[in-house]
Each structure stands twice: as structure tokens, then as C-alpha cells.
């Protein structure tokens, strides 16, 4: 059946309501099973030995004493994970990150692993492994890593994206450029120009659940992996390739996920657990400690960004330029490229240029964090926009409204926009009561805009109708933000039945066709599209069964509000048949009734948000308190408004932590100094105000219900909105994130002395 994904304006019965989440009871009562809650008979405990050095050559690893320890069933090194990547550089980087081969590239890099009968024995075994290191010079700062005299992390890396291949290797893996027009000419037409440099420090997603998995490789070559992940199909592909297995022989089951935010889109310990199980011949459970999560799983990039924007006296931006330098850990990434794409995406610009540099450093492999790379770029750009508005004597909201992108605008990164929500969010902020509320002494207000692409991708869904009229919806997108409730609402909407009749589950990799990772805000967008398609396929069968029960042509049967209805005067005496009535007879009319869908969900629709923030700054200590916060964002269509509001609030909360407190702190020895929640401080309830939300709905023309992804855009504006508020409160422009009390106090004192 051909599926039409175009938006069709319709009235909704289920979509847009706020039912209780289906996983809520299990989670609050402790019955939900997370990564570390699964156990198998005879399982062993896995533990990983990690490098204490930021950069070191591995001369030799002696595992003999560990192997001889009673209770140790397997010890592995890189030799047990041979290179089977067949020249795939990206896969080789994943392999090397899972288990260091010739060099340890950061503090915490895995160099060996053991599987033992209990945790005590495993820890003892790690102490018996002797590693002979040759300590090498290291670099952890993005700007220092770009210097010609910086320690070289990988001598096979030559900068890509240049006109000619450079003669020497460097820590810069790639140069990316986006834009159009002539910025030099544009700046020549400007009456005012503001040019600033900014830095952001590395942060972690801060998920409460550490990485955990149980791996079991059987003697016949089949294997099972239970794991907390954002994409079990991708984990299957990666793990199978790294271990030389057929993907069809590896079944991966996703557990409930205790937070991911992009950090659980990469394999870290899973191939190690599988290799240990294969060698030991028994299941292996491997759970990271909090220290390991910080030291050896993927944080964000640290950045250094230069921004230059010019405008005429009437407030029209004539040119905008940015140079962005992003760390990617010791392996190549695309983080600066994404930052360069998103930096000026909110604005209508005739002359714009962004250049991004991917930079290797001796830090953990960088991973996604909720709209990866965009918050840092927005911080730099939106701070400069605010300062330019001040130079012009314009209200910062009016300045943005004048220059905001709109339908038909050529974006700064290339495509021409369709219907978008940046203008409506700005108008809503302009008229919001928050913008008109009075401020007290030492308080400041800031606002900022943010953008995210959103993503669709490969999606597969099964919808099965039971003989009792219940509906089982099997999806392959991991539920990281409430998608099971949203997808149940969508199925109920299409079928015309009650939400309570639908139960959504996340199927394992052996039960459903391939699904892309739950990232890019694709979960509800892509799976709702597939759910609509599957439901419509099921409705076709329901109509056929009703026609059979009535002994009439299927062309005379329509589906209305959960019932088959015979149309036409000649069938006026047939009445209606409910889904439940048709399902009850399915055994005698042709068997089970189901709908299936596999599609590539294109046209995800870009997303925009504008945030308002009020802060209070103590000028004597630099301490900051967020006193009010408002999120205005376009959702396309809010399938489950409570979940949408939760996504908005969650992004803002994480942004507040990032802006004010959170950062990786490395010592001169290149070792992480705050690998735990006592020293790496994420916001707690007492740090946060009530976060107000306003949902706008500008339909996405490429989805039947108009849905856009919402989960990531909400973390893009906070860094800039808070920085603008702090700068207004403190009377000095803040250019370094996080704006911790010492940094704020130093800036205030420098301004007084300057």
C-alpha cells in the first residue's frame, strides 16, 4: 500500500491529549528493568583496566598473573579483538576506543579486561595485569592542540577539506565551510560590527544510569546482548562487525534507559563484554562505574569560537562570519561541521560564512549530546547578536525579528526553508508576560534563539490486532522520551479506538526489521509515520474482513471512528462493525489481522525555539541564581503535550547546568579531576526555577499530523540566553562557559579595573 506522508489538516480525538504514560507504574515501583537489572544463569562479572595516562605508548601487557588467579575465567586485550574493519576508518576508531591497541590516547582508555566469578576477584585480577607504558606528551586544550608545536596524537591524520593535502600530519582532522554571498563586501556595507571570541568547556550528558550490558556468546556462534542503548539495531551492526560475527546471529534487546541524551548512541563496553563471553564460554555482565562513565564514555566537545557580525543602522544584518574549533577526542568527528551548519541557521543572511575545524585532543571520544554542537555555536552567535543589538540601540527581540529566517529563506548551511517557526516563537516571546516583568537590583534578563535539523531515517513497525480488540504495537525506536505513549496515541487515532486498547513495546533486533538509532529527534517523528502507515494497512484488512462478514464489496466499506461502515443506500440496514467485533471473528475470516510498515521517514522538518531567562548575580561573590525561565518552541504538532513540555523543560534544565556549573577539569597531567557527581555538579531541584513552556504548532508539511521532532532544540538556546542575562546583570560580557562564580567575579573585577 502506497503511503502518503503529506500533512493533512484534520481534527484529532486522541492526539493532543495527556494520558498516563504506559511505563510510569513500573518505573516508580521499581519493576522496570534497566541495563544493570538483567541477569543470566552462570554469568561472570566483567571489569576493565584503564590507562592512568593521557597519552602513552603500550609497550607490553602481561596478563599471566591475572589469568592464573582462581576464579578468573577470561582476560582479553586488543589481541582478542583483532582488526576486522577492512579499512573502514570510522569502525577502526570504534574498535580502538573499545580497547587500546598501540597507544592509550586518554585518561581512562581501556587497555585490558577480565571476566571473573565475582566483582572482588575481577578487581584483584585487574591489579595483577602489568602494563609497560612509555608516557608521551599530551594536549587537552582545543587551541593548544592546533598549534604547530602541539603533541601529535595520530601521525596518520592529514587535514581533510583543504584544497591540497597538507605535507605534514596534524591534530586537525577536517576543515568544513558553509555559507553564501560575499562576507567581505557585506562587512563593507555595515555601520556597526561586533567581533568576539568565545570558549565552552567539555560537559557530560549526566544520565543517571551508567552504561551496562549482559553479553552471552554461545558455542554455536549465536549471541545475545541485553543493553541500555538508544539504538539496538546499530549496536548489533557495530558489535557484529567488530567481533567478526554475522549480524543475524546477534540478538540485541534494549533495556529501559535511565537517560541517554546522545551519550548512548555509541558502543563503549559492549564489544568488550561480548569478547569476554566468547573467550570464557559464559555470560558476562559489565557495568561501568560512575568514574568510568566520566573518564571513558562520550562527553561533548570543548570549543573555541570566533564570531563577527555587521549591520546597518536600520538593523539589517549585512554579513556574518564564524570560525569554530571543536574537540573530538582522539578520533575524527563531525562536531565542528555541525556547529558550522547550525551557527547562523536562525537568520536571513545575504552574506554568511562559517568554517569549522575538527581537532584531536587527549580526551575521551566525543559523543552526541542533545542537538550536538549547536548549543556552543548558538552561545557564540546569540551573544554577539545581543551585543550588536545594544550597539545599534535596538531591542534584542526586535533585532532578531527583523533578521529572522522565514519560509523561502536560503539557510546559512544551504537548503531553502519551508514553513518554519522562528518568527512565531520570537513574536510570542515579544508579547510574553515574562518579557514585561520588572527586574530588581543585580538582576538581568536575556533571550536567545536556537535551531536543530531533526532527522527521520529507516523505520519499521508492526501493528497486531488481538481477537479481544486490543492492539499491540511493536516499534524499533528505543523510547528515550516517552515515545511509547505518543505512538499509542497515534495508533489509537488512526484506528479510532481508545488509547487504553493500545500497548506499545520496543521489539528486539530479531523481531523486527532494521531501525535507525533514536537520535536526531527522530523517535516520535519517524515511528509515528510508520505507525500511521501500519495502521492504515491494518484498516485495509479490517475493511476486507467486514466486507466478507457482510458479503458485500470492499469498495462499499469505509472506516469511520473505529468502525467499518457500509456506505450507500443499498446497505443502509447493515449498521456498523467495531474493530473488536471484526477481530473477534478473525479466526473464521482469514486469520490474524495486522499492519506492517517499513519506510524511510524523510522530511523531518527543522525546529526553532526562543528562550527567556532572568538571573540574579551577586556582585561580591559571582554566585548566580536563575529566577525565571520560559521556553517557546515549535512542535509541529504536540502528540502528547505533557511529554513535549517535559522535553522543553529538560533541555532548559540541562542548559542551565551547562551554562553555570558543568565542565570537565583536567590537571596538568592530563587526568580528569572531577569524575563524579560530587565534583561534576549537574543541577538539582534547588538550582532550578519553575520552567514555563509555550508550545507552538506550525505543521511540518512532510508528516500526516504535522509532527516535528522536539527533543533537542530545547538545549540550544539556554547557554546564550543565560549568558545574555548574566552579562546584563553583571554589566560585563561573559564569553566563557560555564559562567562559574570565579569566572563571573574575575570578569566583574576586570571590568572595574579596565
XYZ file of C-alpha atoms in Angstrom:
754
model
C 0.000 0.000 0.000
C 1.419 3.389 -1.038
C 1.807 5.745 1.901
C 1.299 9.484 1.549
C 3.325 11.327 4.221
C 1.994 14.784 3.375
C 0.303 16.835 6.059
C -3.478 16.666 6.062
C -5.268 19.127 8.278
C -7.627 17.128 10.480
C -9.311 17.173 13.855
C -7.897 14.833 16.485
C -9.585 12.734 19.140
C -6.578 11.091 20.817
C -3.558 13.020 19.579
C -3.054 16.106 21.698
C -4.450 14.566 24.883
C -2.460 13.789 28.030
C -2.955 10.145 29.098
C -0.838 8.459 31.771
C 2.448 7.092 30.457
C 2.426 3.303 29.968
C 5.825 2.771 31.598
C 5.169 5.004 34.582
C 3.927 2.464 37.118
C 6.808 0.051 36.501
C 9.332 2.850 36.861
C 8.005 4.316 40.086
C 7.524 0.877 41.666
C 10.959 -0.426 40.687
C 9.749 -3.158 38.340
C 11.236 -1.580 35.214
C 14.374 -3.391 34.098
C 17.326 -1.219 33.233
C 20.696 -2.263 31.900
C 22.075 -3.497 35.199
C 18.836 -5.262 36.242
C 19.202 -8.218 33.877
C 20.996 -11.402 34.919
C 21.704 -14.766 33.301
C 22.450 -18.109 34.920
C 26.167 -18.628 35.429
C 27.085 -15.080 34.489
C 30.524 -13.674 35.199
C 31.467 -10.165 36.283
C 33.388 -8.089 33.754
C 35.813 -5.328 34.674
C 38.026 -3.102 32.522
C 41.592 -1.956 33.138
C 42.022 1.653 32.029
C 45.041 3.786 31.290
C 46.152 6.208 34.023
C 47.939 8.295 31.383
C 46.567 10.858 28.944
C 48.888 9.689 26.179
C 51.157 6.682 26.304
C 52.612 4.020 24.054
C 51.746 0.478 25.160
C 54.993 -1.444 25.028
C 53.766 -4.681 26.578
C 50.856 -6.118 28.561
C 51.473 -9.093 30.854
C 48.219 -10.811 31.841
C 49.720 -14.103 33.080
C 49.230 -13.455 36.796
C 45.642 -12.352 36.291
C 44.884 -15.429 34.200
C 46.310 -17.656 36.945
C 44.132 -16.132 39.669
C 41.464 -18.634 40.837
C 38.010 -17.518 39.718
C 39.226 -15.651 36.621
C 37.651 -17.158 33.516
C 38.885 -14.818 30.797
C 41.331 -11.974 30.251
C 41.398 -10.037 26.997
C 43.487 -7.335 25.360
C 43.435 -5.843 21.877
C 44.795 -9.155 20.605
C 41.400 -10.703 21.368
C 39.678 -8.019 19.277
C 41.630 -8.207 16.014
C 41.102 -5.591 13.330
C 38.280 -6.864 11.120
C 37.174 -3.432 9.914
C 38.510 -3.921 6.371
C 39.817 -0.398 6.040
C 36.729 1.303 7.486
C 38.373 4.175 9.365
C 35.284 5.029 11.434
C 34.844 1.433 12.574
C 38.546 1.157 13.355
C 38.272 4.193 15.617
C 35.384 2.498 17.457
C 37.462 -0.660 17.822
C 40.499 1.220 19.084
C 38.370 3.188 21.524
C 36.846 -0.017 22.944
C 40.317 -1.486 23.543
C 43.558 0.455 23.034
C 45.913 -1.126 20.555
C 49.306 0.559 20.221
C 48.660 3.663 22.327
C 46.442 4.796 25.190
C 45.013 8.073 23.958
C 43.312 9.490 27.060
C 42.992 9.029 30.789
C 40.559 6.110 31.099
C 41.232 4.439 27.749
C 40.570 0.679 28.059
C 43.709 -1.467 27.727
C 42.544 -4.879 29.066
C 39.511 -6.575 30.594
C 38.725 -9.578 32.781
C 35.741 -11.805 33.495
C 35.633 -13.477 36.899
C 33.221 -15.276 39.198
C 32.606 -12.157 41.303
C 33.437 -8.459 41.486
C 36.128 -8.902 44.148
C 38.034 -11.432 42.059
C 37.691 -9.264 38.967
C 39.143 -6.260 40.779
C 42.017 -8.356 42.108
C 42.724 -9.605 38.600
C 42.979 -6.066 37.233
C 45.658 -5.293 39.812
C 47.684 -8.259 38.580
C 47.815 -7.079 34.969
C 51.139 -5.373 34.274
C 51.240 -2.742 31.525
C 54.535 -1.280 30.375
C 53.805 2.285 29.227
C 56.004 4.852 27.549
C 54.408 8.111 28.627
C 54.095 10.641 25.790
C 53.408 14.391 25.762
C 49.696 15.180 25.749
C 47.350 18.030 24.877
C 43.809 18.584 26.150
C 43.029 22.188 25.082
C 41.488 22.802 21.667
C 43.511 25.907 20.821
C 46.781 24.416 22.042
C 46.147 21.254 20.034
C 46.052 23.332 16.823
C 49.487 24.825 17.400
C 52.288 23.535 15.192
C 54.339 22.524 18.232
C 51.496 20.557 19.892
C 51.998 16.839 20.630
C 50.816 14.848 17.620
C 48.075 12.422 18.618
C 47.797 10.465 15.367
C 50.578 10.746 12.798
C 48.355 9.305 10.045
C 45.915 12.238 10.174
C 46.164 14.833 7.413
C 43.601 17.620 7.428
C 40.709 16.955 5.052
C 38.761 19.727 3.365
C 41.766 21.727 2.182
C 42.453 22.481 -1.470
C 45.617 20.425 -1.291
C 46.615 17.622 1.041
C 48.969 19.096 3.655
C 52.571 17.949 3.699
C 52.538 17.170 7.405
C 50.071 15.407 9.713
C 48.317 17.457 12.388
C 45.685 17.299 15.092
C 43.165 18.985 12.776
C 41.265 16.203 11.040
C 38.935 18.261 8.857
C 38.022 21.740 7.720
C 34.379 22.399 6.777
C 32.915 25.533 5.244
C 29.351 26.728 4.673
C 27.705 29.934 3.519
C 26.891 32.094 0.544
C 27.380 35.625 -0.689
C 30.465 37.774 -0.076
C 31.119 38.473 3.602
C 33.971 40.877 2.836
C 31.635 43.005 0.762
C 28.881 42.626 3.352
C 31.045 43.937 6.168
C 31.927 46.881 3.942
C 28.247 47.868 3.962
C 27.937 47.621 7.752
C 27.631 50.667 10.010
C 28.312 48.603 13.123
C 30.446 45.485 13.523
C 30.864 43.348 16.629
C 33.620 40.761 16.780
C 34.083 38.432 19.763
C 35.814 35.206 20.776
C 34.224 32.557 22.991
C 35.114 29.326 24.744
C 32.995 26.490 26.094
C 34.256 23.670 28.250
C 33.553 19.986 27.818
C 30.437 18.630 29.514
C 28.818 15.242 30.029
C 25.215 14.317 29.337
C 24.805 13.482 33.018
C 22.498 10.489 32.606
C 21.870 8.799 35.940
C 22.095 5.220 34.651
C 25.663 4.132 33.847
C 26.419 2.036 30.772
C 25.564 -1.611 31.461
C 25.136 -4.799 29.470
C 24.936 -8.590 29.702
C 26.550 -10.491 26.828
C 26.258 -14.186 26.074
C 28.045 -15.867 23.180
C 27.012 -19.495 22.670
C 29.208 -22.293 21.358
C 27.251 -22.352 18.081
C 28.238 -18.747 17.344
C 24.915 -17.149 18.184
C 24.870 -14.411 20.783
C 22.575 -12.274 22.904
C 23.198 -8.781 24.194
C 20.983 -7.043 26.748
C 21.965 -3.405 26.939
C 20.927 0.145 27.745
C 21.116 1.868 24.382
C 19.477 4.427 22.154
C 19.734 2.135 19.143
C 19.947 -1.628 19.496
C 19.984 -2.240 15.737
C 23.050 -0.027 15.335
C 24.681 -1.735 18.323
C 24.058 -5.087 16.631
C 25.718 -3.917 13.417
C 28.745 -2.437 15.164
C 29.303 -5.273 17.625
C 28.883 -7.948 14.968
C 31.366 -6.259 12.658
C 33.952 -5.703 15.381
C 33.751 -9.338 16.531
C 33.558 -10.864 13.063
C 30.045 -12.210 13.599
C 27.090 -12.404 11.261
C 24.684 -9.705 12.377
C 21.780 -12.147 12.090
C 23.365 -14.305 14.802
C 23.447 -11.488 17.346
C 20.182 -10.580 19.041
C 20.205 -7.281 20.877
C 17.495 -6.350 23.366
C 17.238 -2.801 24.644
C 16.513 -2.334 28.317
C 14.704 0.611 29.814
C 17.049 3.553 29.552
C 17.919 5.727 32.518
C 18.875 8.707 30.397
C 20.932 8.899 27.229
C 20.682 12.352 25.600
C 23.010 11.153 22.824
C 25.553 9.511 25.126
C 24.155 6.041 24.496
C 24.391 6.177 20.727
C 27.921 4.721 20.724
C 29.253 1.344 21.772
C 31.771 1.600 24.592
C 31.924 -1.620 26.629
C 29.558 -3.882 24.693
C 32.118 -5.393 22.267
C 34.392 -5.994 25.262
C 31.642 -7.880 27.107
C 30.947 -9.999 24.024
C 34.648 -10.789 23.576
C 34.935 -11.795 27.240
C 31.882 -14.037 26.954
C 33.208 -15.656 23.800
C 36.512 -16.419 25.468
C 35.033 -17.570 28.795
C 32.142 -19.529 27.305
C 29.757 -17.977 29.824
C 27.554 -14.869 30.053
C 29.345 -11.723 31.180
C 27.783 -8.733 32.890
C 29.680 -5.459 32.564
C 28.556 -2.286 34.349
C 30.579 0.911 34.262
C 31.304 2.761 37.486
C 30.469 6.461 37.581
C 34.191 7.229 37.370
C 34.397 5.170 34.170
C 31.345 6.865 32.702
C 33.022 10.245 33.033
C 36.522 9.158 32.045
C 35.702 6.743 29.265
C 32.342 7.487 27.659
C 31.482 10.306 25.319
C 31.209 13.891 26.554
C 30.573 16.941 24.368
C 33.227 18.867 22.537
C 35.105 21.705 24.151
C 35.128 24.654 21.787
C 36.809 27.888 20.808
C 34.726 30.118 18.520
C 35.229 33.488 16.824
C 32.163 35.402 15.618
C 31.900 38.605 13.577
C 28.560 40.216 12.633
C 27.882 43.530 10.903
C 24.668 45.512 10.480
C 23.364 48.758 9.018
C 21.860 51.476 11.200
C 18.361 50.246 10.390
C 19.189 46.882 11.989
C 19.664 44.818 8.826
C 22.499 42.323 9.179
C 24.847 42.755 6.219
C 27.333 39.975 6.960
C 28.030 37.230 9.473
C 31.110 35.087 9.885
C 32.241 32.449 12.375
C 35.234 30.199 12.865
C 34.545 27.216 15.085
C 37.087 24.837 16.625
C 35.666 21.702 18.273
C 37.455 18.876 20.073
C 36.531 15.350 19.051
C 38.694 13.399 21.487
C 41.478 11.339 19.883
C 39.327 10.288 16.906
C 37.902 12.118 13.908
C 34.388 13.521 14.262
C 31.903 15.835 12.576
C 31.180 18.116 15.516
C 32.609 21.382 14.177
C 30.905 20.695 10.858
C 27.523 20.519 12.608
C 28.341 23.632 14.615
C 29.225 25.484 11.419
C 25.919 24.382 9.854
C 23.745 25.459 12.777
C 25.524 28.675 13.825
C 23.510 31.195 11.776
C 20.554 28.977 10.848
C 18.044 31.248 12.621
C 18.713 34.221 10.358
C 18.065 35.534 6.859
C 21.516 36.499 5.619
C 22.761 37.594 2.209
C 26.408 37.197 3.170
C 27.411 34.455 5.571
C 30.416 32.207 6.071
C 31.227 29.594 8.701
C 34.369 27.500 8.943
C 34.693 24.534 11.284
C 37.823 22.687 12.433
C 37.706 19.193 13.961
C 40.538 18.930 16.494
C 42.080 15.872 18.146
C 42.902 16.066 21.853
C 43.807 13.581 24.593
C 40.291 13.387 25.972
C 37.583 10.718 25.645
C 35.960 10.140 22.262
C 33.310 12.825 21.858
C 29.685 11.745 21.594
C 26.422 13.457 20.831
C 24.665 15.490 23.494
C 21.162 16.598 22.556
C 21.495 18.745 19.408
C 25.227 18.079 19.390
C 27.430 21.098 18.646
C 24.523 23.529 18.242
C 24.404 24.927 21.827
C 28.023 26.090 21.679
C 27.583 27.726 18.279
C 24.359 29.391 19.427
C 26.094 30.667 22.577
C 28.705 32.467 20.496
C 26.369 33.760 17.795
C 23.460 34.786 20.039
C 25.810 36.546 22.457
C 27.232 38.541 19.555
C 23.742 39.261 18.203
C 22.745 40.652 21.609
C 25.826 42.841 21.767
C 25.243 44.119 18.233
C 21.633 44.980 19.071
C 22.927 47.012 22.012
C 25.394 48.841 19.741
C 22.507 49.663 17.405
C 20.280 50.771 20.253
C 17.665 48.199 19.264
C 15.610 45.877 21.417
C 17.224 42.415 21.120
C 13.894 40.767 20.268
C 13.043 43.338 17.588
C 16.549 42.996 16.114
C 16.078 39.254 15.796
C 12.559 39.594 14.364
C 13.887 41.932 11.681
C 16.548 39.421 10.627
C 14.773 36.129 11.311
C 14.679 33.422 8.657
C 11.294 32.653 7.122
C 9.706 30.374 4.570
C 11.697 30.713 1.346
C 14.887 31.843 3.095
C 18.078 30.182 1.929
C 19.584 28.831 5.121
C 23.153 29.600 6.094
C 24.050 25.939 5.517
C 22.381 25.573 2.110
C 18.749 24.385 1.878
C 15.789 26.708 1.383
C 13.358 26.657 4.304
C 9.741 25.560 4.047
C 7.227 26.579 6.747
C 9.262 27.304 9.898
C 8.629 28.575 13.407
C 11.437 31.013 14.244
C 9.281 34.107 13.519
C 6.285 32.897 15.550
C 8.490 31.989 18.525
C 10.009 35.475 18.504
C 6.600 37.148 18.247
C 5.362 35.002 21.135
C 8.386 35.992 23.233
C 7.896 39.654 22.377
C 4.338 39.528 23.723
C 5.010 37.174 26.642
C 4.371 38.441 30.172
C 7.852 37.297 31.135
C 9.416 39.952 28.863
C 7.438 42.680 30.612
C 8.009 41.628 34.222
C 10.065 44.084 36.333
C 13.611 43.235 37.451
C 15.303 44.067 40.738
C 18.845 45.163 41.521
C 21.592 42.807 40.292
C 19.104 41.008 38.073
C 19.297 40.671 34.318
C 17.177 39.302 31.516
C 18.429 37.507 28.461
C 16.900 35.778 25.481
C 18.235 33.715 22.621
C 17.140 31.638 19.653
C 18.078 28.097 18.727
C 17.830 25.709 15.781
C 18.066 21.985 15.135
C 17.778 19.964 11.927
C 15.833 16.885 13.128
C 16.135 13.525 11.403
C 13.921 10.733 10.065
C 15.631 7.643 8.732
C 14.920 3.943 8.367
C 11.950 2.763 10.403
C 9.976 -0.464 10.721
C 6.801 -1.064 12.748
C 4.345 -3.920 13.329
C 0.762 -3.452 14.493
C -1.134 -6.564 15.588
C -4.822 -6.688 16.493
C -5.857 -9.299 19.055
C -9.151 -11.147 18.956
C -10.243 -9.153 22.006
C -9.772 -5.898 20.110
C -6.524 -4.973 21.815
C -3.665 -3.624 19.709
C -0.003 -4.484 20.146
C 2.375 -2.014 18.540
C 5.963 -3.222 18.081
C 8.460 -0.473 17.290
C 12.222 -0.458 16.806
C 12.968 3.044 18.050
C 14.107 2.996 21.665
C 11.858 5.053 23.933
C 14.102 7.757 25.368
C 11.491 10.464 25.860
C 8.007 8.984 26.063
C 7.526 7.764 22.507
C 5.585 4.660 23.541
C 2.777 6.836 24.853
C 2.879 9.090 21.802
C 2.877 6.171 19.374
C -0.018 4.544 21.220
C -1.946 7.794 20.812
C -1.160 7.813 17.098
C -2.292 4.196 16.661
C -5.468 4.925 18.611
C -6.084 7.997 16.465
C -5.752 6.159 13.167
C -7.764 3.131 14.248
C -10.416 5.201 16.009
C -10.141 3.327 19.299
C -9.317 4.201 22.904
C -5.710 4.839 23.926
C -6.074 2.182 26.622
C -6.571 -0.503 23.958
C -3.050 0.016 22.575
C 0.168 -1.300 24.083
C 3.475 -0.286 22.523
C 6.657 -2.303 23.011
C 10.231 -1.902 21.812
C 10.997 -5.096 19.900
C 14.419 -6.774 19.903
C 16.549 -6.967 16.757
C 15.328 -10.471 15.896
C 11.658 -9.497 15.985
C 11.506 -6.526 13.656
C 13.187 -5.023 10.609
C 16.035 -2.556 10.921
C 15.514 0.784 12.654
C 17.958 3.647 12.855
C 19.206 4.991 16.151
C 16.860 7.046 18.331
C 18.710 10.304 17.790
C 18.192 13.485 15.848
C 14.753 13.862 17.486
C 13.535 11.107 15.176
C 11.770 8.774 17.623
C 8.215 10.088 17.521
C 8.504 11.653 14.070
C 9.660 8.541 12.215
C 7.863 5.882 14.235
C 4.578 7.803 14.216
C 4.806 7.959 10.439
C 5.420 4.204 10.323
C 2.626 3.640 12.862
C 0.176 5.611 10.733
C 1.226 3.579 7.700
C 0.906 0.263 9.588
C -2.490 1.259 10.997
C -3.781 2.188 7.559
C -2.593 -1.171 6.243
C -4.469 -2.869 9.090
C -7.569 -0.819 8.343
C -7.487 -2.077 4.763
C -7.648 -5.640 6.117
C -10.360 -4.694 8.617
C -12.452 -3.333 5.764
C -11.904 -6.533 3.775
C -12.962 -8.672 6.748
C -16.068 -6.549 7.313
C -16.958 -6.841 3.648
C -16.588 -10.605 3.941
C -18.779 -10.713 7.052
C -21.453 -8.657 5.265
C -20.913 -10.371 1.891
C -20.549 -7.073 0.065
C -17.806 -5.434 -1.994
C -14.907 -3.983 -0.016
C -15.314 -0.826 -2.103
C -18.590 -0.280 -0.267
C -16.903 -0.321 3.164
C -15.320 2.729 4.807
C -13.593 3.087 8.159
C -15.004 5.727 10.483
C -14.218 6.293 14.172
C -13.170 2.736 14.897
C -15.937 1.087 12.886
C -16.461 -0.423 9.474
C -19.419 1.310 7.869
C -21.289 0.089 4.785
C -21.847 3.074 2.544
C -24.694 3.557 0.116
C -28.449 3.286 0.439
C -28.462 -0.378 -0.561
C -26.520 -1.221 2.625
C -28.488 1.001 4.975
C -29.633 -1.928 7.105
C -26.144 -3.279 7.848
C -25.237 -0.865 10.616
C -21.625 -0.796 11.852
C -18.977 -3.296 12.874
C -16.475 -2.239 15.539
C -12.806 -3.182 15.438
C -13.434 -5.518 18.360
C -16.318 -7.256 16.594
C -14.286 -7.768 13.433
C -11.261 -9.003 15.413
C -13.406 -11.496 17.334
C -14.325 -13.199 14.033
C -10.815 -13.081 12.566
C -10.253 -16.802 13.102
C -13.044 -17.610 10.649
C -12.496 -14.764 8.180
C -8.858 -15.291 7.281
C -6.764 -15.337 10.439
C -4.901 -12.694 12.436
C -5.230 -9.056 11.475
C -2.070 -6.985 11.357
C -0.494 -3.998 9.700
C 3.156 -3.687 8.843
C 5.234 -0.751 7.658
C 8.786 -0.166 6.606
C 9.824 3.225 5.297
C 12.484 5.891 5.227
C 10.965 8.845 7.058
C 12.139 11.832 5.066
C 11.239 15.474 5.603
C 11.706 15.616 9.366
C 11.259 19.384 9.377
C 13.640 21.795 11.078
C 12.899 23.114 14.544
C 13.301 26.501 16.215
C 12.960 27.796 19.761
C 13.348 31.067 21.620
C 14.078 31.177 25.353
C 13.827 33.904 28.002
C 15.868 33.798 31.198
C 16.097 36.017 34.293
C 19.092 35.675 36.610
C 20.381 37.332 39.730
C 24.134 37.801 40.153
C 25.817 38.527 43.463
C 28.477 41.132 42.554
C 30.523 40.300 45.640
C 30.849 36.545 45.038
C 29.887 35.960 41.403
C 27.211 33.482 42.505
C 24.282 33.218 40.097
C 20.669 32.221 40.626
C 18.202 31.582 37.800
C 14.948 33.112 38.974
C 12.676 32.675 35.949
C 12.843 30.739 32.697
C 10.484 30.433 29.704
C 10.709 28.157 26.655
C 8.800 28.888 23.448
C 9.206 26.237 20.770
C 7.512 24.940 17.637
C 6.478 21.279 17.951
C 4.721 20.979 14.597
C 2.016 19.011 16.397
C 2.270 18.078 20.077
C 1.170 14.443 20.081
C 1.397 14.205 23.888
C 1.678 17.800 25.188
C 2.909 16.770 28.636
C 5.847 14.928 27.119
C 6.567 17.864 24.823
C 6.613 20.228 27.793
C 8.899 17.788 29.599
C 11.321 17.819 26.682
C 11.331 21.616 26.674
C 11.931 21.754 30.426
C 14.563 19.022 30.369
C 16.588 20.759 27.689
C 16.407 24.039 29.569
C 17.451 22.369 32.837
C 20.467 20.726 31.217
C 21.344 24.011 29.531
C 21.254 25.804 32.876
C 23.744 23.305 34.308
C 25.971 23.597 31.248
C 25.897 27.384 31.320
C 26.639 27.840 35.017
C 28.349 24.826 36.566
C 29.321 21.863 34.443
C 32.772 21.282 32.970
C 35.472 18.648 32.678
C 38.519 19.766 34.658
C 41.856 18.272 33.623
C 45.086 18.537 35.580
C 48.487 19.272 34.112
C 48.994 15.511 33.902
C 46.042 15.237 31.536
C 43.908 13.305 34.032
C 40.278 14.128 34.721
C 39.935 15.633 38.197
C 36.160 15.615 38.712
C 34.922 12.208 37.539
C 31.817 12.047 39.752
C 28.639 13.903 40.602
C 30.129 15.343 43.790
C 32.664 17.366 41.812
C 30.932 17.491 38.435
C 27.780 19.266 39.542
C 24.614 18.830 37.497
C 21.590 20.944 38.547
C 19.369 19.664 41.333
C 15.846 20.873 42.074
C 17.030 23.683 44.326
C 19.131 25.086 41.454
C 16.199 25.442 39.091
C 13.167 27.711 38.856
C 9.810 26.526 37.574
C 10.365 26.402 33.815
C 7.400 27.786 31.880
C 6.643 26.456 28.415
C 4.672 27.580 25.397
C 4.008 25.062 22.625
C 3.590 26.496 19.140
C 2.296 24.303 16.336
C 3.462 25.191 12.823
C 2.708 21.937 10.965
C 5.507 20.045 9.239
C 4.222 19.573 5.665
C 6.041 16.247 5.401
C 4.165 14.400 8.146
C 0.461 13.400 8.092
C -0.116 15.002 11.506
C 2.403 17.829 11.052
C 4.819 16.419 13.657
C 8.331 17.810 14.134
C 10.956 16.447 16.492
C 11.151 18.398 19.755
C 13.723 16.695 21.977
C 16.903 18.512 21.016
C 16.141 22.105 20.073
C 15.351 22.965 23.693
C 19.009 22.674 24.750
C 20.294 25.024 22.031
C 19.283 28.497 23.336
C 19.975 28.182 27.114
C 23.733 28.804 27.076
C 23.240 32.046 25.161
C 20.047 33.129 26.935
C 21.709 32.688 30.330
C 24.942 34.325 29.162
C 22.990 37.330 27.919
C 21.099 37.515 31.224
C 24.275 37.221 33.304
C 26.042 39.794 31.128
C 23.146 42.226 31.602
C 23.044 41.618 35.346
C 26.799 41.844 35.883
C 27.413 44.680 33.437
C 30.143 42.776 31.611
C 30.046 40.481 28.579
C 30.638 36.854 29.550
C 32.446 34.837 26.881
C 33.458 31.636 28.677
C 31.085 28.763 29.545
C 30.434 27.675 32.242
C 29.960 31.008 33.954
C 31.066 29.748 37.333
C 31.317 32.224 40.238
C 35.113 32.625 39.900
C 34.781 33.433 36.176
C 31.966 35.925 36.756
C 33.806 37.580 39.638
C 37.014 37.804 37.592
C 35.100 39.417 34.707
C 33.439 41.931 37.042
C 36.753 42.835 38.651
C 38.466 43.154 35.261
C 35.693 45.481 34.092
C 36.087 47.611 37.242
C 39.835 47.842 36.728
C 39.621 48.320 32.970
